[in-house]
Short mmCIF file of C-alpha atoms and ligand atoms in Angstrom, two decimals:
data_model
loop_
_atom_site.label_atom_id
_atom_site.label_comp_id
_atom_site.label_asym_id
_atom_site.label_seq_id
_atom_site.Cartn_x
_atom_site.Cartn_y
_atom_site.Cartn_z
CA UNK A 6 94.97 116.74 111.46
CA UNK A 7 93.40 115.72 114.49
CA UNK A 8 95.31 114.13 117.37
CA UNK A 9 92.51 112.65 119.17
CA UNK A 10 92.72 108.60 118.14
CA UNK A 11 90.28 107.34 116.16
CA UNK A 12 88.13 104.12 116.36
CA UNK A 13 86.61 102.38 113.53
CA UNK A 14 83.11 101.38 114.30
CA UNK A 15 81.84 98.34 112.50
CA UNK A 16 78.59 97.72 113.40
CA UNK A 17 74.98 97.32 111.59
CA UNK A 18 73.00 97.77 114.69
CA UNK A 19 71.91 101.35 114.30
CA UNK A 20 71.11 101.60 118.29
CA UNK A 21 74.38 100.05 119.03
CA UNK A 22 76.57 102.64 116.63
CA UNK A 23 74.41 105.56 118.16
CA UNK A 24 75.68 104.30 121.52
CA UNK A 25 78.77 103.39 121.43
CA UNK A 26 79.76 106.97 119.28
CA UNK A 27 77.72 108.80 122.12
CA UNK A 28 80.60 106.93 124.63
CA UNK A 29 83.56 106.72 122.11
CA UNK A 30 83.27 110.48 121.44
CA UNK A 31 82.51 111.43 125.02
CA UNK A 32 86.13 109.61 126.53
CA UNK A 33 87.71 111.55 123.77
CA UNK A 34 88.17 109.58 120.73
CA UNK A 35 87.40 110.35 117.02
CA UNK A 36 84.68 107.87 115.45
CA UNK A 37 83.83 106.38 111.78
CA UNK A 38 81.56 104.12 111.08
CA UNK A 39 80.95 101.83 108.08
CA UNK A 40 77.37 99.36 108.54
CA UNK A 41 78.84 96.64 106.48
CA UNK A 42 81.87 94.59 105.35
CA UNK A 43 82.87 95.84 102.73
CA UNK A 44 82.69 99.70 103.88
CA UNK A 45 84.67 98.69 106.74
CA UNK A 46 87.81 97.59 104.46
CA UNK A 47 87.02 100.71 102.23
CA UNK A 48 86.98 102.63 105.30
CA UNK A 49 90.20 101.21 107.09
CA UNK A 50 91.89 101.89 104.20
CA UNK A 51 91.35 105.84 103.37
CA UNK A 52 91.40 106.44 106.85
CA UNK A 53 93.64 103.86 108.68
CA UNK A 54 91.73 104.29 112.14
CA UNK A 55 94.21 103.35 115.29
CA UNK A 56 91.59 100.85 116.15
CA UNK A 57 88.68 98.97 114.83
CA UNK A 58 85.84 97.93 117.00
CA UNK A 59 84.52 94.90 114.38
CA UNK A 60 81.27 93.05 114.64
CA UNK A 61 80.91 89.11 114.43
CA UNK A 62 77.80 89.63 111.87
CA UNK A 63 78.06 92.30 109.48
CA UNK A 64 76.44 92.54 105.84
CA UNK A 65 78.20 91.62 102.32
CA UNK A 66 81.48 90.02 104.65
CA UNK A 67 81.95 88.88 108.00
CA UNK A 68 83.64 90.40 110.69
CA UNK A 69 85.74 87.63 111.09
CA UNK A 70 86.67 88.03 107.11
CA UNK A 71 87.19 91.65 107.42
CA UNK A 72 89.88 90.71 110.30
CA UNK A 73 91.56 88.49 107.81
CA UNK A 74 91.97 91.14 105.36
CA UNK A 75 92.93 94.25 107.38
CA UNK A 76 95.70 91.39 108.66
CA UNK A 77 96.25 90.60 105.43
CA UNK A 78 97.36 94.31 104.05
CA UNK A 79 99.87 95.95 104.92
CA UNK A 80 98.71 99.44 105.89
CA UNK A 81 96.46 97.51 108.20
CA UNK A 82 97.93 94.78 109.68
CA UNK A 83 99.02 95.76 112.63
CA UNK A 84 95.62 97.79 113.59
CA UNK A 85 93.91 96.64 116.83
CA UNK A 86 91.21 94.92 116.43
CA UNK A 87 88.49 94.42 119.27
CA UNK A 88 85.44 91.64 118.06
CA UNK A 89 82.36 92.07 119.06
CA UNK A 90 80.31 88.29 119.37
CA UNK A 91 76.72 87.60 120.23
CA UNK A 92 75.91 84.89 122.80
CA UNK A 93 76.54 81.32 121.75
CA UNK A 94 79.68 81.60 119.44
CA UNK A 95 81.61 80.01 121.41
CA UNK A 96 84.04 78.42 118.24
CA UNK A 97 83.74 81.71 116.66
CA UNK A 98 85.10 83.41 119.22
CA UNK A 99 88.19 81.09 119.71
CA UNK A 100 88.92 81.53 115.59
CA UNK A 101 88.43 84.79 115.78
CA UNK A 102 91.11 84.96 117.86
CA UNK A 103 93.05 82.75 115.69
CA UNK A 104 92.06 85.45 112.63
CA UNK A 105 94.39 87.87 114.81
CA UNK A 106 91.32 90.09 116.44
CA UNK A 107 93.14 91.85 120.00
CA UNK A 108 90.20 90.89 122.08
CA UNK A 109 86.37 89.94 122.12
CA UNK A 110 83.76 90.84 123.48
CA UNK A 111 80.37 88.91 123.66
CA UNK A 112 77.06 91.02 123.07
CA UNK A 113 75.23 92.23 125.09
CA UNK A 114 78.23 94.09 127.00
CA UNK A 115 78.68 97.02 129.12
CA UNK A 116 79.89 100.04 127.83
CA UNK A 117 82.22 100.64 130.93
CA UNK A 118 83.60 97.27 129.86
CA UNK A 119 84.20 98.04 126.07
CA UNK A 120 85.65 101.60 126.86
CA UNK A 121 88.19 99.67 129.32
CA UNK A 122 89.28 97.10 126.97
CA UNK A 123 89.90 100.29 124.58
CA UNK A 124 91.94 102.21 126.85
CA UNK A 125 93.97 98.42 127.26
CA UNK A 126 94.83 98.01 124.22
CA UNK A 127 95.49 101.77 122.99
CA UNK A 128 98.18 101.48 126.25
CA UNK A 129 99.48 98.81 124.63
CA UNK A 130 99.76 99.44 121.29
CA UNK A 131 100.12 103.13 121.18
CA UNK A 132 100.58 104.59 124.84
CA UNK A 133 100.69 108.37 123.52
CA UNK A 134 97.56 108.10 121.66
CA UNK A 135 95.54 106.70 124.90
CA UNK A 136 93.05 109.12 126.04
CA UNK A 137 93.33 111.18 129.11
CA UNK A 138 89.90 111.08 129.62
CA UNK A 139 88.27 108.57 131.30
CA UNK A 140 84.39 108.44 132.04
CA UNK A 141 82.34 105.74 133.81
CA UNK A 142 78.66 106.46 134.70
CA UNK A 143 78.26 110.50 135.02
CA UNK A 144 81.98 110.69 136.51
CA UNK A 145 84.47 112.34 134.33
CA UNK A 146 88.10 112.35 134.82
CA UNK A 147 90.43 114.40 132.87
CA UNK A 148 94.03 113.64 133.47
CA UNK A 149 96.22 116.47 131.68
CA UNK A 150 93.31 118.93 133.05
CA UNK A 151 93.71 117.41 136.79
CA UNK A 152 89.96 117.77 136.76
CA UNK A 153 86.70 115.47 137.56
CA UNK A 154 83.46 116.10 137.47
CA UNK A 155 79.84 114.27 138.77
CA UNK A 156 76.60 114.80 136.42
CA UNK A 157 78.18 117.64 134.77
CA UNK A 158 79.43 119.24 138.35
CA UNK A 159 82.73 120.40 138.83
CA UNK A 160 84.02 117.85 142.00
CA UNK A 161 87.26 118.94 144.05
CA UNK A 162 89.28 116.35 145.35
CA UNK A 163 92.45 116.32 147.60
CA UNK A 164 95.26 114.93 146.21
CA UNK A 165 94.69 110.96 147.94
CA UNK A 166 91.13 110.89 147.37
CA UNK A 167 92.05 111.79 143.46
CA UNK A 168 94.53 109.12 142.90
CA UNK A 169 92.07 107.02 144.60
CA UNK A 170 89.38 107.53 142.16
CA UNK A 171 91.64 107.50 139.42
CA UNK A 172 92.56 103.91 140.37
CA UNK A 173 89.16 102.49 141.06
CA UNK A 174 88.13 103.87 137.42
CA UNK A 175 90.71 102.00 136.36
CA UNK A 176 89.20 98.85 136.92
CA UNK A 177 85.17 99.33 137.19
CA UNK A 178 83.62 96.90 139.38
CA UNK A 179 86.85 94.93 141.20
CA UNK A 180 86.57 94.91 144.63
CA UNK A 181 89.70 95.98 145.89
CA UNK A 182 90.50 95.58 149.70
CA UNK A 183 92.25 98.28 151.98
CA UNK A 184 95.75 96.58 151.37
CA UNK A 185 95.47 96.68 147.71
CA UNK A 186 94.70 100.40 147.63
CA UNK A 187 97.45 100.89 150.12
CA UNK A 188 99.85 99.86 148.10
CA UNK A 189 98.64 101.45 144.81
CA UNK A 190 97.67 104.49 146.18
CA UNK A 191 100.05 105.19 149.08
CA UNK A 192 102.90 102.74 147.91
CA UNK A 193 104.17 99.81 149.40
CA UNK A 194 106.99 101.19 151.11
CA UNK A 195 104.82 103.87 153.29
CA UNK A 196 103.42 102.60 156.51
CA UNK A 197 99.61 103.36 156.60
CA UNK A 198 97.39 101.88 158.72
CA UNK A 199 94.33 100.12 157.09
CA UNK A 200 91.91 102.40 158.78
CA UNK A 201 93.23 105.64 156.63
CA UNK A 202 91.66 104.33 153.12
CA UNK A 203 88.48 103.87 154.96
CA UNK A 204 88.90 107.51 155.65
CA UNK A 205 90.07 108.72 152.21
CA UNK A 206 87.23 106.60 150.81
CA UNK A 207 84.78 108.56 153.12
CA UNK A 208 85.98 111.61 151.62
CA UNK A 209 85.87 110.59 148.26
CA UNK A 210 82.35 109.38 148.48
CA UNK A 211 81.89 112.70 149.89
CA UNK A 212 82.74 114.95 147.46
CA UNK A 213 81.54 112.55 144.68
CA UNK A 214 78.08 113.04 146.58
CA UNK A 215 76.53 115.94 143.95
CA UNK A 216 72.78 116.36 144.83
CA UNK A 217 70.40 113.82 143.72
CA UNK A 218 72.99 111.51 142.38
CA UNK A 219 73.98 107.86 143.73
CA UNK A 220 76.79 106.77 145.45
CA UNK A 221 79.22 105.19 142.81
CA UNK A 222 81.28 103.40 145.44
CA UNK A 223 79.96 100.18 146.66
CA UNK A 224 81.83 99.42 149.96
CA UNK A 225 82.17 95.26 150.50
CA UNK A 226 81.89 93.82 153.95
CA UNK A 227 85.45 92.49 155.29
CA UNK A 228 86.68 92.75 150.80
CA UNK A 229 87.02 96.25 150.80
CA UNK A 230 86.16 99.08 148.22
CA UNK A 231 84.88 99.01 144.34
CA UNK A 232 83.65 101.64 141.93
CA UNK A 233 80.66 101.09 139.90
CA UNK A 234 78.56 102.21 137.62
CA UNK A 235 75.91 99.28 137.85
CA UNK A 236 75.27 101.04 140.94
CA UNK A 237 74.84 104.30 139.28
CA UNK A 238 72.82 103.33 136.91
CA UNK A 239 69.74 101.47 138.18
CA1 CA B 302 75.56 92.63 113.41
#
């Protein structure tokens, strides 16, 4: 039996499945996929996924019908369910709330986004099942393994510069000024003067700094610090 959580994809956008199993798989989770309604409920219930990632406009019945049934069954009902929406469903999206979907997301969205609303609700719902790896751009983070790496490169961080990372992955692209990381990084009870993050941060950009790559840390003049992977990409 595996132990790795496993996601439901339900999704008839070939591109989109191939993506988001390329991302699921690589931040550790175990993937199915069904391209239409109906194989989504058929699916659900042999293999009672911890979480279903359920598109708006799917084949033979709607997403927002398959939500109503997997509510509706018992073996299901209490499986998070994350909705995926295009652009301009604006009523939709409320009642698909209503239908008893986790969260919603409206197409087209980043993957960093998606794979932190995952990790959000898997805390939630199931803290022991949430993944201890965590991945955003070419930066991988494994948690039990005390480990990161850049493009594939092993990167070796000192202890504050690794719980710094770890937080700013936490929450791709928030700015977060020096106080904030402070406090979550240091704690609030420590005195630490402002200028110390600045230098943790220069050391952490340092080491994150593998040859050829970009600089995933996007400093904000007088807001402080963010991490992200918009940066990285382009
Ligand atoms: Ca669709």
């Amino acid at each position: 039996m595996s132990l790795k959580p496993t996601v439901l994809i339900a999704e008839d956008e070939g591109a989109l499945i191939t993506l988001l199993r390329y991302n699921l798989e690589r931040e550790g989770y175990r993937v199915l996929e069904a391209q239409d309604g109906e194989e989504a409920l058929l699916v659900a219930a042999e293999e009672k996924p911890d979480l279903v990632v359920l598109d708006w406009m799917l084949p033979q019945l709607s997403g927002i019908e398959v939500c109503r049934r997997l509510r509706g069954r018992q073996e299901t009902r209490n499986v998070p369910i994350i909705m995926l929406t295009a652009r301009g469903e604006e009523t939709d999206r409320i009642r698909g709330l209503d239908t008893g979907a986790d969260d919603y997301l409206t197409k087209p969205f980043s993957m960093t986004e998606l794979l932190a609303r995952l990790r959000a609700v898997m805390r939630r719902i199931r803290p022991s099942l949430a993944p201890d790896t965590v991945a955003i751009g070419d930066i991988e983070m494994d948690r039990a393994a005390h480990r990161v790496r850049r493009a594939g490169k092993e990167v070796h961080l000192g202890p504050t510069e690794y719980k710094l990372l770890d937080h700013l992955i936490q929450h791709p692209g928030r700015v977060f000024s020096r106080e904030q990381l402070l406090d979550a990084v240091w704690g609030s009870d420590v005195y630490v003067e402002a200028r110390t993050v600045d230098v943790h941060v220069g050391r952490l950009r340092k080491a994150l700094n593998v040859e050829g790559v970009r600089d995933p840390i996007r400093t904000v003049r007088s807001a402080g610090y963010s991490l992200d992977d918009a940066a990285m990409a382009s």
